[in-house]
Tab-separated table of C-alpha atoms in Angstrom:
chain	number	residue	atom	x	y	z
A	9	MET	CA	-14.440	8.040	-29.303
A	10	LEU	CA	-11.005	6.609	-29.001
A	11	THR	CA	-9.098	6.467	-32.338
A	12	ILE	CA	-6.250	3.962	-32.642
A	13	GLN	CA	-4.262	4.445	-35.841
A	14	ARG	CA	-1.983	2.075	-37.772
A	15	PRO	CA	0.866	1.288	-38.128
A	16	PHE	CA	0.451	-1.168	-35.245
A	17	ILE	CA	1.595	-1.611	-32.342
A	18	ARG	CA	2.970	0.579	-29.487
A	19	ARG	CA	2.123	-0.567	-26.019
A	20	ILE	CA	-0.440	1.381	-24.188
A	21	GLN	CA	1.970	1.833	-21.252
A	22	HIS	CA	3.501	4.754	-23.070
A	23	VAL	CA	0.104	6.383	-23.160
A	24	ALA	CA	-0.479	5.575	-19.535
A	25	LEU	CA	2.853	6.952	-18.368
A	26	SER	CA	2.471	10.106	-20.445
A	27	LEU	CA	-0.980	10.719	-19.039
A	28	GLN	CA	0.314	10.565	-15.504
A	29	ALA	CA	1.333	14.205	-16.005
A	30	LEU	CA	-2.344	15.168	-16.324
A	31	GLY	CA	-3.814	17.588	-13.880
A	32	CYS	CA	-7.235	18.043	-15.411
A	33	LYS	CA	-10.729	16.944	-14.456
A	34	LYS	CA	-13.656	16.574	-16.822
A	35	ARG	CA	-11.789	18.254	-19.681
A	36	SER	CA	-11.192	17.264	-23.257
A	37	TRP	CA	-7.588	16.225	-23.996
A	38	ALA	CA	-5.495	14.927	-26.851
A	39	LEU	CA	-2.308	12.957	-27.067
A	40	THR	CA	0.152	13.237	-29.952
A	41	ASN	CA	3.582	11.643	-30.021
A	42	HIS	CA	3.188	10.910	-26.289
A	43	TYR	CA	2.677	14.553	-25.233
A	44	CYS	CA	-0.528	15.557	-23.557
A	45	SER	CA	-2.188	18.952	-23.654
A	46	CYS	CA	-5.067	19.955	-21.380
A	47	THR	CA	-7.410	22.919	-21.615
A	48	LYS	CA	-7.018	23.504	-17.845
A	49	SER	CA	-4.904	21.945	-15.118
A	50	GLN	CA	-5.472	21.599	-11.414
A	51	PRO	CA	-3.056	23.280	-9.042
A	52	SER	CA	-0.730	20.843	-7.343
A	53	ARG	CA	-1.477	20.018	-3.742
A	54	ASN	CA	1.307	19.377	-1.289
A	55	ALA	CA	0.603	16.436	1.026
A	56	SER	CA	1.520	18.562	4.009
A	57	THR	CA	-1.238	21.101	3.272
A	58	LEU	CA	-4.054	18.568	2.696
A	59	LYS	CA	-6.872	18.527	5.183
A	60	LEU	CA	-9.342	15.774	5.955
A	61	ASN	CA	-12.065	15.799	3.439
A	62	PRO	CA	-15.294	16.949	5.149
A	63	THR	CA	-17.850	15.890	2.574
A	64	THR	CA	-18.850	12.992	0.417
A	65	GLU	CA	-21.550	12.302	-2.113
A	66	SER	CA	-24.861	10.875	-0.984
A	67	PRO	CA	-24.779	7.112	-0.587
A	68	PRO	CA	-26.822	5.107	-3.133
A	69	LYS	CA	-30.459	4.517	-2.299
A	70	PRO	CA	-31.425	1.953	-1.164
A	71	PRO	CA	-28.218	1.403	0.786
A	72	ALA	CA	-25.645	-0.733	-0.997
A	73	ASP	CA	-24.549	-3.943	0.727
A	74	HIS	CA	-20.938	-4.841	0.115
A	75	ARG	CA	-21.725	-8.531	0.741
A	76	GLU	CA	-24.227	-8.642	-2.097
A	77	LEU	CA	-22.013	-6.515	-4.354
A	78	GLY	CA	-19.029	-8.722	-3.536
A	79	ILE	CA	-20.936	-11.729	-4.875
A	80	SER	CA	-22.400	-10.078	-7.955
A	81	SER	CA	-19.034	-8.539	-8.858
A	82	SER	CA	-17.078	-11.740	-8.138
A	83	LEU	CA	-14.897	-10.013	-5.541
A	84	PHE	CA	-14.852	-12.422	-2.602
A	85	THR	CA	-16.518	-15.432	-1.055
A	86	SER	CA	-16.458	-17.293	2.245
A	87	SER	CA	-16.223	-20.898	3.442
A	88	ILE	CA	-17.537	-22.875	6.378
A	89	TYR	CA	-13.991	-24.305	6.681
A	90	SER	CA	-12.605	-20.912	7.631
A	91	PRO	CA	-15.333	-18.721	9.033
A	92	GLY	CA	-14.443	-15.026	9.257
A	93	SER	CA	-11.637	-15.417	6.727
A	94	PRO	CA	-12.683	-14.023	3.352
A	95	LEU	CA	-11.431	-15.716	0.189
A	96	PHE	CA	-10.672	-13.073	-2.493
A	97	LEU	CA	-11.462	-14.027	-6.066
A	98	PRO	CA	-9.254	-12.576	-8.834
A	99	ASN	CA	-11.389	-9.434	-9.160
A	100	GLY	CA	-11.271	-8.811	-5.395
A	101	ALA	CA	-7.569	-9.602	-5.205
A	102	TYR	CA	-6.949	-7.063	-7.955
A	103	VAL	CA	-8.748	-4.276	-6.003
A	104	PHE	CA	-7.007	-5.394	-2.814
A	105	ASN	CA	-3.570	-5.234	-4.475
A	106	ARG	CA	-4.251	-1.879	-6.060
A	107	LEU	CA	-5.039	-0.445	-2.617
A	108	VAL	CA	-1.809	-1.904	-1.218
A	109	SER	CA	0.164	-0.533	-4.249
A	110	PHE	CA	-1.359	2.895	-3.796
A	111	LEU	CA	-0.417	3.062	-0.133
A	112	ARG	CA	3.083	1.671	-0.788
A	113	ALA	CA	3.602	4.477	-3.327
A	114	GLN	CA	2.995	7.037	-0.542
A	115	TYR	CA	5.438	5.521	1.980
A	116	ALA	CA	8.448	7.342	0.559
A	117	LEU	CA	6.643	10.658	0.999
A	118	PHE	CA	6.223	10.005	4.738
A	119	GLY	CA	9.501	8.196	5.448
A	120	PHE	CA	8.242	4.628	5.994
A	121	ARG	CA	10.232	1.466	5.204
A	122	GLU	CA	8.358	-1.768	4.703
A	123	VAL	CA	9.277	-4.869	6.753
A	124	VAL	CA	8.094	-8.468	6.817
A	125	THR	CA	7.489	-10.222	10.159
A	126	PRO	CA	6.289	-13.637	11.373
A	127	THR	CA	2.649	-14.592	11.781
A	128	ILE	CA	3.292	-16.704	14.894
A	129	TYR	CA	5.278	-16.006	18.094
A	130	LYS	CA	5.914	-17.801	21.376
A	131	LYS	CA	3.665	-17.207	24.317
A	132	SER	CA	6.600	-15.666	26.156
A	133	LEU	CA	6.690	-12.752	23.722
A	134	TRP	CA	3.029	-12.023	24.224
A	135	GLU	CA	3.540	-12.206	28.009
A	136	ARG	CA	6.318	-9.724	27.706
A	137	SER	CA	4.202	-7.300	25.615
A	138	GLY	CA	1.193	-7.633	27.927
A	139	HIS	CA	-1.082	-9.127	25.228
A	140	TRP	CA	-1.394	-12.509	27.002
A	141	GLU	CA	-2.711	-10.832	30.100
A	142	ASN	CA	-4.899	-8.149	28.521
A	143	TYR	CA	-5.771	-9.514	25.042
A	144	ALA	CA	-5.692	-13.316	25.337
A	145	ASP	CA	-9.440	-13.731	24.762
A	146	ASP	CA	-9.051	-12.213	21.317
A	147	MET	CA	-6.015	-14.357	20.295
A	148	TYR	CA	-5.601	-17.776	18.797
A	149	GLU	CA	-3.393	-20.174	20.760
A	150	VAL	CA	-1.233	-22.650	18.815
A	151	THR	CA	0.893	-25.477	20.136
A	152	GLY	CA	4.183	-26.487	18.432
A	153	ARG	CA	4.928	-30.111	17.673
A	154	GLY	CA	8.196	-30.167	19.574
A	155	ALA	CA	8.629	-32.997	22.104
A	156	ARG	CA	5.033	-34.200	21.576
A	157	GLY	CA	5.587	-34.644	17.857
A	158	THR	CA	8.473	-37.101	17.785
A	159	LYS	CA	10.104	-39.677	20.014
A	160	ASN	CA	13.718	-38.699	19.308
A	161	ASN	CA	13.889	-35.042	20.385
A	162	THR	CA	16.777	-32.659	20.806
A	163	ALA	CA	16.700	-30.033	23.518
A	164	THR	CA	15.819	-27.466	20.826
A	165	GLU	CA	12.850	-29.522	19.716
A	166	GLN	CA	11.598	-29.910	23.249
A	167	ASP	CA	11.712	-26.161	23.664
A	168	GLN	CA	9.193	-25.885	20.808
A	169	ASP	CA	6.504	-27.370	23.127
A	170	GLU	CA	5.886	-23.866	24.397
A	171	GLU	CA	2.521	-22.419	23.447
A	172	PHE	CA	2.429	-19.998	20.542
A	173	GLY	CA	-0.019	-17.303	19.533
A	174	LEU	CA	-1.078	-16.078	16.131
A	175	LYS	CA	-0.337	-12.338	16.056
A	176	PRO	CA	-3.340	-10.019	16.421
A	177	MET	CA	-1.047	-6.959	15.750
A	178	ASN	CA	2.457	-6.175	14.652
A	179	CYS	CA	3.792	-3.988	17.417
A	180	PRO	CA	5.798	-6.637	19.385
A	181	GLY	CA	7.465	-7.824	16.179
A	182	HIS	CA	8.422	-4.270	15.296
A	183	CYS	CA	9.846	-3.789	18.754
A	184	LEU	CA	12.064	-6.818	18.115
A	185	LEU	CA	13.243	-5.182	14.874
A	186	PHE	CA	14.097	-1.912	16.616
A	187	GLY	CA	15.899	-3.733	19.407
A	188	SER	CA	17.938	-5.862	16.959
A	189	GLU	CA	20.441	-3.046	16.395
A	190	LYS	CA	22.194	-0.325	18.430
A	191	ARG	CA	20.324	2.952	17.830
A	192	SER	CA	21.415	6.578	18.035
A	193	TYR	CA	19.272	9.698	18.444
A	194	ARG	CA	20.426	10.531	14.884
A	195	ASP	CA	18.522	7.486	13.595
A	196	LEU	CA	15.146	8.616	14.941
A	197	PRO	CA	12.449	8.685	13.929
A	198	ILE	CA	12.459	5.130	12.551
A	199	ARG	CA	9.251	4.214	10.728
A	200	TYR	CA	8.273	0.646	9.915
A	201	ALA	CA	5.305	-0.461	7.765
A	202	ASP	CA	3.841	-3.973	7.516
A	203	PHE	CA	1.062	-5.592	5.470
A	204	SER	CA	1.242	-9.113	6.953
A	205	PRO	CA	-2.042	-10.874	7.929
A	206	LEU	CA	-3.369	-10.697	11.436
A	207	HIS	CA	-5.768	-12.975	13.352
A	208	ARG	CA	-8.277	-12.002	16.016
A	209	ASN	CA	-10.687	-14.488	17.617
A	210	GLU	CA	-13.947	-12.576	17.077
A	211	ILE	CA	-17.099	-14.332	18.297
A	212	SER	CA	-19.007	-15.931	15.386
A	213	GLY	CA	-22.095	-13.786	15.953
A	214	ALA	CA	-20.079	-10.602	15.319
A	215	LEU	CA	-18.705	-11.733	11.947
A	216	SER	CA	-20.037	-9.747	8.955
A	217	GLY	CA	-18.744	-9.714	5.394
A	218	LEU	CA	-15.505	-7.809	5.189
A	219	THR	CA	-16.254	-5.369	8.006
A	220	ARG	CA	-15.827	-7.870	10.861
A	221	VAL	CA	-13.498	-10.818	10.214
A	222	ARG	CA	-11.048	-13.064	11.985
A	223	ARG	CA	-8.185	-12.948	9.472
A	224	PHE	CA	-7.418	-9.559	7.987
A	225	HIS	CA	-4.617	-7.336	6.711
A	226	GLN	CA	-3.790	-4.047	8.266
A	227	ASP	CA	-1.513	-1.353	6.849
A	228	ASP	CA	0.270	-1.437	10.157
A	229	GLY	CA	2.955	1.175	10.865
A	230	HIS	CA	5.075	1.984	13.905
A	231	ILE	CA	7.162	5.052	14.510
A	232	PHE	CA	9.989	5.004	17.073
A	233	CYS	CA	10.851	8.590	17.957
A	234	ARG	CA	12.077	10.983	20.659
A	235	ASN	CA	9.696	12.856	22.956
A	236	SER	CA	10.476	16.091	21.097
A	237	GLN	CA	9.298	14.499	17.842
A	238	ILE	CA	5.899	13.221	19.020
A	239	LEU	CA	3.804	16.220	17.915
A	240	GLU	CA	5.364	16.425	14.487
A	241	GLU	CA	4.965	12.673	13.896
A	242	ILE	CA	1.322	12.565	14.942
A	243	SER	CA	0.555	15.701	12.895
A	244	ASN	CA	2.185	14.124	9.818
A	245	THR	CA	0.196	10.949	10.343
A	246	LEU	CA	-3.040	12.960	10.453
A	247	ARG	CA	-1.978	14.647	7.205
A	248	PHE	CA	-1.236	11.201	5.680
A	249	ILE	CA	-4.748	10.080	6.649
A	250	GLY	CA	-6.245	13.269	5.277
A	251	MET	CA	-4.461	12.899	1.961
A	252	VAL	CA	-5.598	9.290	1.472
A	253	TYR	CA	-9.192	9.844	2.487
A	254	ASP	CA	-9.421	12.981	0.335
A	255	THR	CA	-8.119	10.922	-2.606
A	256	PHE	CA	-10.980	8.429	-2.230
A	257	LYS	CA	-13.476	11.180	-1.375
A	258	LEU	CA	-14.506	9.369	1.795
A	259	GLY	CA	-16.415	11.160	4.493
A	260	PRO	CA	-17.803	12.758	6.452
A	261	TYR	CA	-15.984	11.039	9.308
A	262	LYS	CA	-15.175	11.728	12.936
A	263	LEU	CA	-11.921	12.114	14.818
A	264	VAL	CA	-12.268	10.517	18.234
A	265	LEU	CA	-9.801	10.477	21.131
A	266	SER	CA	-10.089	7.221	23.086
A	267	THR	CA	-8.752	7.515	26.627
A	268	ARG	CA	-7.498	5.158	29.373
A	269	PRO	CA	-9.731	2.114	30.125
A	270	GLU	CA	-10.968	1.623	33.692
A	271	ASP	CA	-9.164	-1.683	33.904
A	272	HIS	CA	-6.965	-3.921	31.681
A	273	TYR	CA	-4.316	-1.354	30.954
A	274	ILE	CA	-0.528	-1.232	31.561
A	275	GLY	CA	1.494	1.708	32.818
A	276	THR	CA	0.772	4.394	35.376
A	277	VAL	CA	-2.005	6.973	35.399
A	278	ASN	CA	0.558	9.749	35.035
A	279	GLU	CA	1.994	8.138	31.905
A	280	TRP	CA	-1.498	7.862	30.442
A	281	ASP	CA	-2.269	11.470	31.301
A	282	LYS	CA	0.885	12.623	29.569
A	283	ALA	CA	0.135	10.596	26.440
A	284	GLU	CA	-3.467	11.839	26.296
A	285	ALA	CA	-2.334	15.406	26.613
A	286	GLN	CA	-0.007	15.073	23.630
A	287	LEU	CA	-2.737	13.555	21.473
A	288	ARG	CA	-5.059	16.426	22.469
A	289	GLU	CA	-2.402	18.906	21.379
A	290	ALA	CA	-2.060	17.161	18.040
A	291	LEU	CA	-5.816	17.149	17.523
A	292	ASP	CA	-6.126	20.828	18.359
A	293	ALA	CA	-3.267	21.570	15.894
A	294	SER	CA	-5.055	19.645	13.127
A	295	GLY	CA	-7.833	22.248	12.926
A	296	ARG	CA	-10.464	19.524	12.797
A	297	GLU	CA	-13.362	18.988	15.176
A	298	TRP	CA	-12.902	16.004	17.453
A	299	SER	CA	-14.607	14.278	20.346
A	300	ILE	CA	-13.682	12.083	23.289
A	301	ASN	CA	-14.607	8.459	23.839
A	302	ASP	CA	-13.732	7.904	27.532
A	303	GLY	CA	-12.273	4.536	28.503
A	304	ASP	CA	-11.945	3.117	24.981
A	305	GLY	CA	-8.178	3.333	24.548
A	306	ALA	CA	-5.931	0.338	23.824
A	307	PHE	CA	-4.542	-1.445	26.843
A	308	TYR	CA	-1.094	0.079	26.168
A	309	GLY	CA	-2.069	3.693	25.359
A	310	PRO	CA	-4.645	6.243	24.215
A	311	LYS	CA	-5.496	6.572	20.520
A	312	ILE	CA	-7.128	8.746	17.884
A	313	ASP	CA	-9.621	6.821	15.721
A	314	ILE	CA	-11.178	7.696	12.384
A	315	ILE	CA	-14.823	6.699	12.274
A	316	LEU	CA	-16.620	6.258	8.925
A	317	LYS	CA	-20.209	5.376	8.190
A	318	ASP	CA	-21.236	2.723	5.675
A	319	SER	CA	-24.117	3.222	3.183
A	320	ASP	CA	-26.622	2.134	5.865
A	321	GLY	CA	-25.327	4.667	8.431
A	322	LYS	CA	-23.474	2.133	10.641
A	323	GLU	CA	-20.199	3.426	12.030
A	324	HIS	CA	-16.841	1.632	11.502
A	325	GLN	CA	-13.390	2.418	12.808
A	326	THR	CA	-10.822	2.650	10.043
A	327	ALA	CA	-7.626	4.643	10.549
A	328	THR	CA	-5.994	4.942	13.972
A	329	VAL	CA	-3.064	6.749	15.674
A	330	GLN	CA	-1.939	5.478	19.031
A	331	LEU	CA	0.693	6.795	21.473
A	332	ASP	CA	2.576	4.209	23.504
A	333	PHE	CA	5.075	4.657	26.297
A	334	GLN	CA	4.695	1.063	27.599
A	335	LEU	CA	5.993	-1.364	24.963
A	336	PRO	CA	9.413	0.429	24.689
A	337	GLN	CA	9.745	-0.100	28.447
A	338	ARG	CA	8.631	-3.738	28.335
A	339	PHE	CA	11.102	-4.525	25.549
A	340	GLU	CA	13.814	-2.384	27.124
A	341	LEU	CA	14.341	-0.358	23.966
A	342	SER	CA	16.865	2.471	23.998
A	343	TYR	CA	18.906	4.810	21.909
A	344	ASP	CA	22.126	6.745	22.508
A	345	THR	CA	21.612	10.418	23.392
A	346	PRO	CA	23.820	13.398	22.428
A	347	GLU	CA	25.079	13.467	26.090
A	348	SER	CA	26.575	9.944	25.703
A	349	GLY	CA	23.763	8.463	27.718
A	350	THR	CA	20.712	6.441	26.689
A	351	ASP	CA	17.009	7.214	26.583
A	352	ARG	CA	13.818	5.349	25.892
A	353	PRO	CA	12.036	5.902	22.532
A	354	VAL	CA	8.338	6.630	22.250
A	355	LEU	CA	6.225	4.295	20.051
A	356	ILE	CA	3.488	5.608	17.789
A	357	HIS	CA	1.161	3.038	16.275
A	358	ARG	CA	-0.621	4.084	13.075
A	359	ALA	CA	-2.833	2.618	10.378
A	360	ILE	CA	-4.189	4.614	7.432
A	361	PHE	CA	-6.709	2.152	5.963
A	362	GLY	CA	-6.978	0.191	9.191
A	363	SER	CA	-8.260	-3.236	8.181
A	364	LEU	CA	-7.838	-3.407	4.405
A	365	GLU	CA	-10.836	-5.735	4.253
A	366	ARG	CA	-13.071	-3.268	6.154
A	367	PHE	CA	-11.782	-0.293	4.091
A	368	MET	CA	-12.484	-2.255	0.930
A	369	ALA	CA	-16.059	-3.029	2.156
A	370	LEU	CA	-16.685	0.693	2.698
A	371	LEU	CA	-15.286	1.471	-0.800
A	372	ILE	CA	-17.495	-1.151	-2.425
A	373	GLU	CA	-20.543	0.558	-0.860
A	374	HIS	CA	-19.202	4.052	-1.514
A	375	TYR	CA	-18.815	3.313	-5.270
A	376	ASN	CA	-21.829	0.989	-5.276
A	377	GLY	CA	-19.623	-1.723	-6.809
A	378	ARG	CA	-18.530	0.432	-9.683
A	379	PHE	CA	-14.961	1.386	-8.983
A	380	PRO	CA	-13.006	4.246	-10.542
A	381	PHE	CA	-10.819	3.223	-13.457
A	382	TRP	CA	-7.553	3.039	-11.511
A	383	ILE	CA	-8.698	0.331	-9.117
A	384	ALA	CA	-11.499	-1.201	-11.202
A	385	PRO	CA	-11.065	-4.975	-11.689
A	386	ARG	CA	-13.012	-4.691	-14.967
A	387	PRO	CA	-11.752	-1.513	-16.556
A	388	CYS	CA	-12.316	-2.586	-20.157
A	389	ILE	CA	-13.845	-5.293	-22.374
A	390	ILE	CA	-13.555	-5.734	-26.159
A	391	LEU	CA	-16.681	-7.070	-27.942
A	392	SER	CA	-16.712	-8.326	-31.488
A	393	VAL	CA	-19.728	-7.728	-33.731
A	394	THR	CA	-19.163	-11.063	-35.450
A	395	ASP	CA	-17.116	-14.193	-34.896
A	396	ARG	CA	-15.266	-13.872	-38.235
A	397	ASP	CA	-11.686	-15.006	-37.841
A	398	ASP	CA	-10.167	-11.747	-39.064
A	399	VAL	CA	-12.361	-9.697	-36.723
A	400	LYS	CA	-11.445	-11.973	-33.802
A	401	GLN	CA	-7.753	-11.660	-34.562
A	402	TYR	CA	-7.992	-7.828	-34.721
A	403	ALA	CA	-9.863	-7.865	-31.406
A	404	LYS	CA	-7.005	-9.810	-29.887
A	405	ASP	CA	-4.484	-7.317	-31.322
A	406	VAL	CA	-6.400	-4.446	-29.746
A	407	GLN	CA	-6.583	-6.344	-26.471
A	408	GLN	CA	-2.802	-6.798	-26.423
A	409	THR	CA	-2.273	-3.099	-27.134
A	410	LEU	CA	-4.761	-1.743	-24.549
A	411	SER	CA	-3.610	-4.138	-21.875
A	412	GLY	CA	0.040	-3.182	-22.313
A	413	LEU	CA	1.157	-6.731	-23.249
A	414	ARG	CA	3.543	-7.285	-26.056
A	415	HIS	CA	3.001	-9.404	-29.137
A	416	TYR	CA	5.226	-12.417	-28.871
A	417	GLU	CA	4.693	-13.960	-32.264
A	418	ASN	CA	7.993	-15.042	-33.758
A	419	GLU	CA	10.025	-13.689	-30.874
A	420	GLN	CA	11.364	-14.967	-27.552
A	421	ILE	CA	9.348	-13.962	-24.528
A	422	GLN	CA	11.136	-11.403	-22.369
A	423	PRO	CA	10.460	-10.560	-18.693
A	424	ALA	CA	7.907	-7.834	-18.205
A	425	ARG	CA	9.388	-4.554	-16.984
A	426	LEU	CA	8.480	-3.350	-13.550
A	427	ASP	CA	7.872	0.212	-14.727
A	428	LYS	CA	5.258	-0.782	-17.322
A	429	VAL	CA	1.528	-0.486	-16.676
A	430	HIS	CA	-0.665	-3.546	-17.214
A	431	ILE	CA	-4.419	-2.998	-17.524
A	432	PRO	CA	-6.655	-6.095	-17.392
A	433	VAL	CA	-8.640	-6.026	-20.623
A	434	ASP	CA	-11.216	-8.787	-21.218
A	435	ILE	CA	-12.503	-9.927	-24.583
A	436	ASP	CA	-15.662	-11.582	-25.861
A	437	THR	CA	-15.573	-12.813	-29.463
A	438	SER	CA	-18.399	-15.319	-29.117
A	439	ALA	CA	-21.174	-15.668	-31.682
A	440	ARG	CA	-23.754	-14.186	-29.370
A	441	SER	CA	-25.580	-11.045	-30.449
A	442	LEU	CA	-23.835	-7.738	-29.768
A	443	GLN	CA	-26.818	-6.495	-27.791
A	444	LYS	CA	-26.585	-9.388	-25.344
A	445	LYS	CA	-22.863	-8.933	-24.909
A	446	ILE	CA	-23.152	-5.202	-24.327
A	447	LEU	CA	-25.925	-5.764	-21.764
A	448	GLU	CA	-23.846	-8.327	-19.897
A	449	ALA	CA	-20.805	-6.047	-19.889
A	450	LYS	CA	-22.834	-3.160	-18.493
A	451	ASN	CA	-24.275	-5.386	-15.812
A	452	LYS	CA	-20.798	-6.472	-14.793
A	453	GLY	CA	-19.731	-2.856	-14.409
A	454	TYR	CA	-17.024	-2.492	-17.031
A	455	ASN	CA	-15.731	1.058	-17.195
A	456	HIS	CA	-15.128	0.922	-20.945
A	457	ILE	CA	-16.638	-1.129	-23.755
A	458	VAL	CA	-14.748	-1.420	-27.029
A	459	VAL	CA	-16.801	-2.607	-30.028
A	460	ILE	CA	-14.984	-4.074	-33.095
A	461	GLY	CA	-16.643	-5.083	-36.329
A	462	PRO	CA	-15.828	-5.838	-39.969
A	463	ARG	CA	-16.028	-2.152	-40.949
A	464	ASP	CA	-13.139	-1.326	-38.594
A	465	LEU	CA	-10.913	-3.566	-40.735
A	466	ASP	CA	-11.815	-1.672	-43.904
A	467	ILE	CA	-11.002	1.787	-42.568
A	468	SER	CA	-7.544	3.271	-42.920
A	469	PRO	CA	-6.351	4.109	-40.368
A	470	ARG	CA	-8.167	1.476	-38.410
A	471	THR	CA	-10.330	2.670	-35.510
A	472	VAL	CA	-12.253	1.279	-32.583
A	473	THR	CA	-15.165	2.836	-30.722
A	474	VAL	CA	-15.040	3.112	-26.911
A	475	GLU	CA	-18.216	3.566	-24.861
A	476	VAL	CA	-17.509	5.243	-21.538
A	477	HIS	CA	-19.763	4.539	-18.601
A	478	ALA	CA	-20.238	7.010	-15.736
A	479	GLN	CA	-19.498	5.602	-12.314
A	480	ALA	CA	-21.127	6.162	-8.924
A	481	ASP	CA	-18.609	8.849	-8.112
A	482	ALA	CA	-19.154	11.976	-10.267
A	483	GLU	CA	-15.510	12.767	-10.749
A	484	ASP	CA	-12.421	10.607	-11.270
A	485	ALA	CA	-9.809	13.007	-9.901
A	486	CYS	CA	-6.679	12.767	-12.076
A	487	LYS	CA	-4.556	12.334	-8.948
A	488	LEU	CA	-6.201	8.924	-8.530
A	489	GLN	CA	-4.940	7.849	-11.911
A	490	ILE	CA	-1.477	9.310	-11.211
A	491	ALA	CA	-1.149	7.739	-7.788
A	492	GLY	CA	-2.393	4.420	-9.049
A	493	HIS	CA	-0.155	4.376	-12.083
A	494	SER	CA	-3.323	3.309	-13.871
A	495	GLY	CA	-3.266	4.781	-17.299
A	496	ILE	CA	-6.046	6.588	-19.116
A	497	PRO	CA	-8.237	8.793	-16.889
A	498	ARG	CA	-11.986	8.388	-17.521
A	499	PHE	CA	-14.036	11.427	-18.386
A	500	GLU	CA	-17.649	11.524	-19.552
A	501	ASN	CA	-16.794	12.593	-23.122
A	502	TYR	CA	-13.396	12.651	-24.678
A	503	THR	CA	-11.469	12.007	-27.879
A	504	VAL	CA	-7.900	10.740	-28.003
A	505	ASN	CA	-5.588	10.221	-30.975
A	506	ILE	CA	-2.914	7.690	-30.193
A	507	LEU	CA	-0.115	7.255	-32.717
A	508	LEU	CA	1.142	3.651	-32.697
A	509	GLU	CA	4.229	2.218	-34.356
A	510	SER	CA	4.671	-1.214	-35.813
């Protein structure tokens, strides 16, 4: 039961922000004058002490298919006009953006600064980085209009005739950023993060839902550091991965060290041996079991991959940590040393989700399409018992309150504040029977169903009844709600008294 008392209306954001202090799980709680009390709280967990989560709940049987769930939940679709490039519907875009927001909120903890870089670069950049020689088959080539596009061309326009390539990864662009300024050893490590879209020319037969696509987004990050900082930076990245995967309760998964390929690699064998030895040291220090995948490293350096299984048991690579001595050499990157000389930085590539599309596919199957409240695209719906005008109006009032939107009757609209929480709350005040509306809401996977009828108007203070539905995951850890700035945590049974002002 959720009791909402008159006088009306205080925005639900106050409730959401107050509840972010919660540290409880499956406990009854009450809120009065925006202060929350819990019968028991969880001990705080420092990100640096978190370990990779070794367990997960059993996948749903029969195995969930994110492609079918994506259609039934109106998350994404595809088109013959852009094969391998998913089109996210509003529900899917909401989940996607919640994942991005969650990761962005962690960047300050780990010292990352977000950047924005181009999608297209000249062929000469890819030749310099080594991608054109070692990765061209997986890239899209694009030709500029330049001299071919017009009759009256300047020298600059003619220069645009050079071939271009859509970027399959962000590392060359981040090298350009590092090289754009004079650097000192005091500046290092420098950590860039980037969410811009990437394109890889996958063969059509390999395309599959969100797990194998041609256009995707990667939470790409690059760390430029000194040799003495390598172990600490890789260890912190593994902790970052552990914290995030523990939050989503994803696992079990494997840590795999991928070593130098037999061909199509840049650099010397000695440089590769040195990089592999440092990754081995970081893996040993992590305290986790790991294995070796000989010859499967990137062409520029060895890497640590996180391997997750989907609900059908198929393995997918998600997170990755890669050590690279080659690109800093190719881009002639340097920093000033304490001895008034210069030295070459080391480049660490890292992704926590990996492909956001692939990670989202695994989450869809992990939760069987029923997401926890903080990322759910359908967290709440309000159903009216009747289509009476006064009931419909009260339902709209409750919708405005729960969603965190203000009432703008008789007042000028003001910009929404960045620190306020907005929860998407749907409403159905049609004349259909309540039974049909409830059944439809359950089938669509709403986390909460609010039922409003004429009797609610006659009670003082006015109340609404909330039906809470259990999700595929047995527990909604409060840290999910806190990290997602989502609002009210969902428990199986709870009562809340919310005092609202007019």
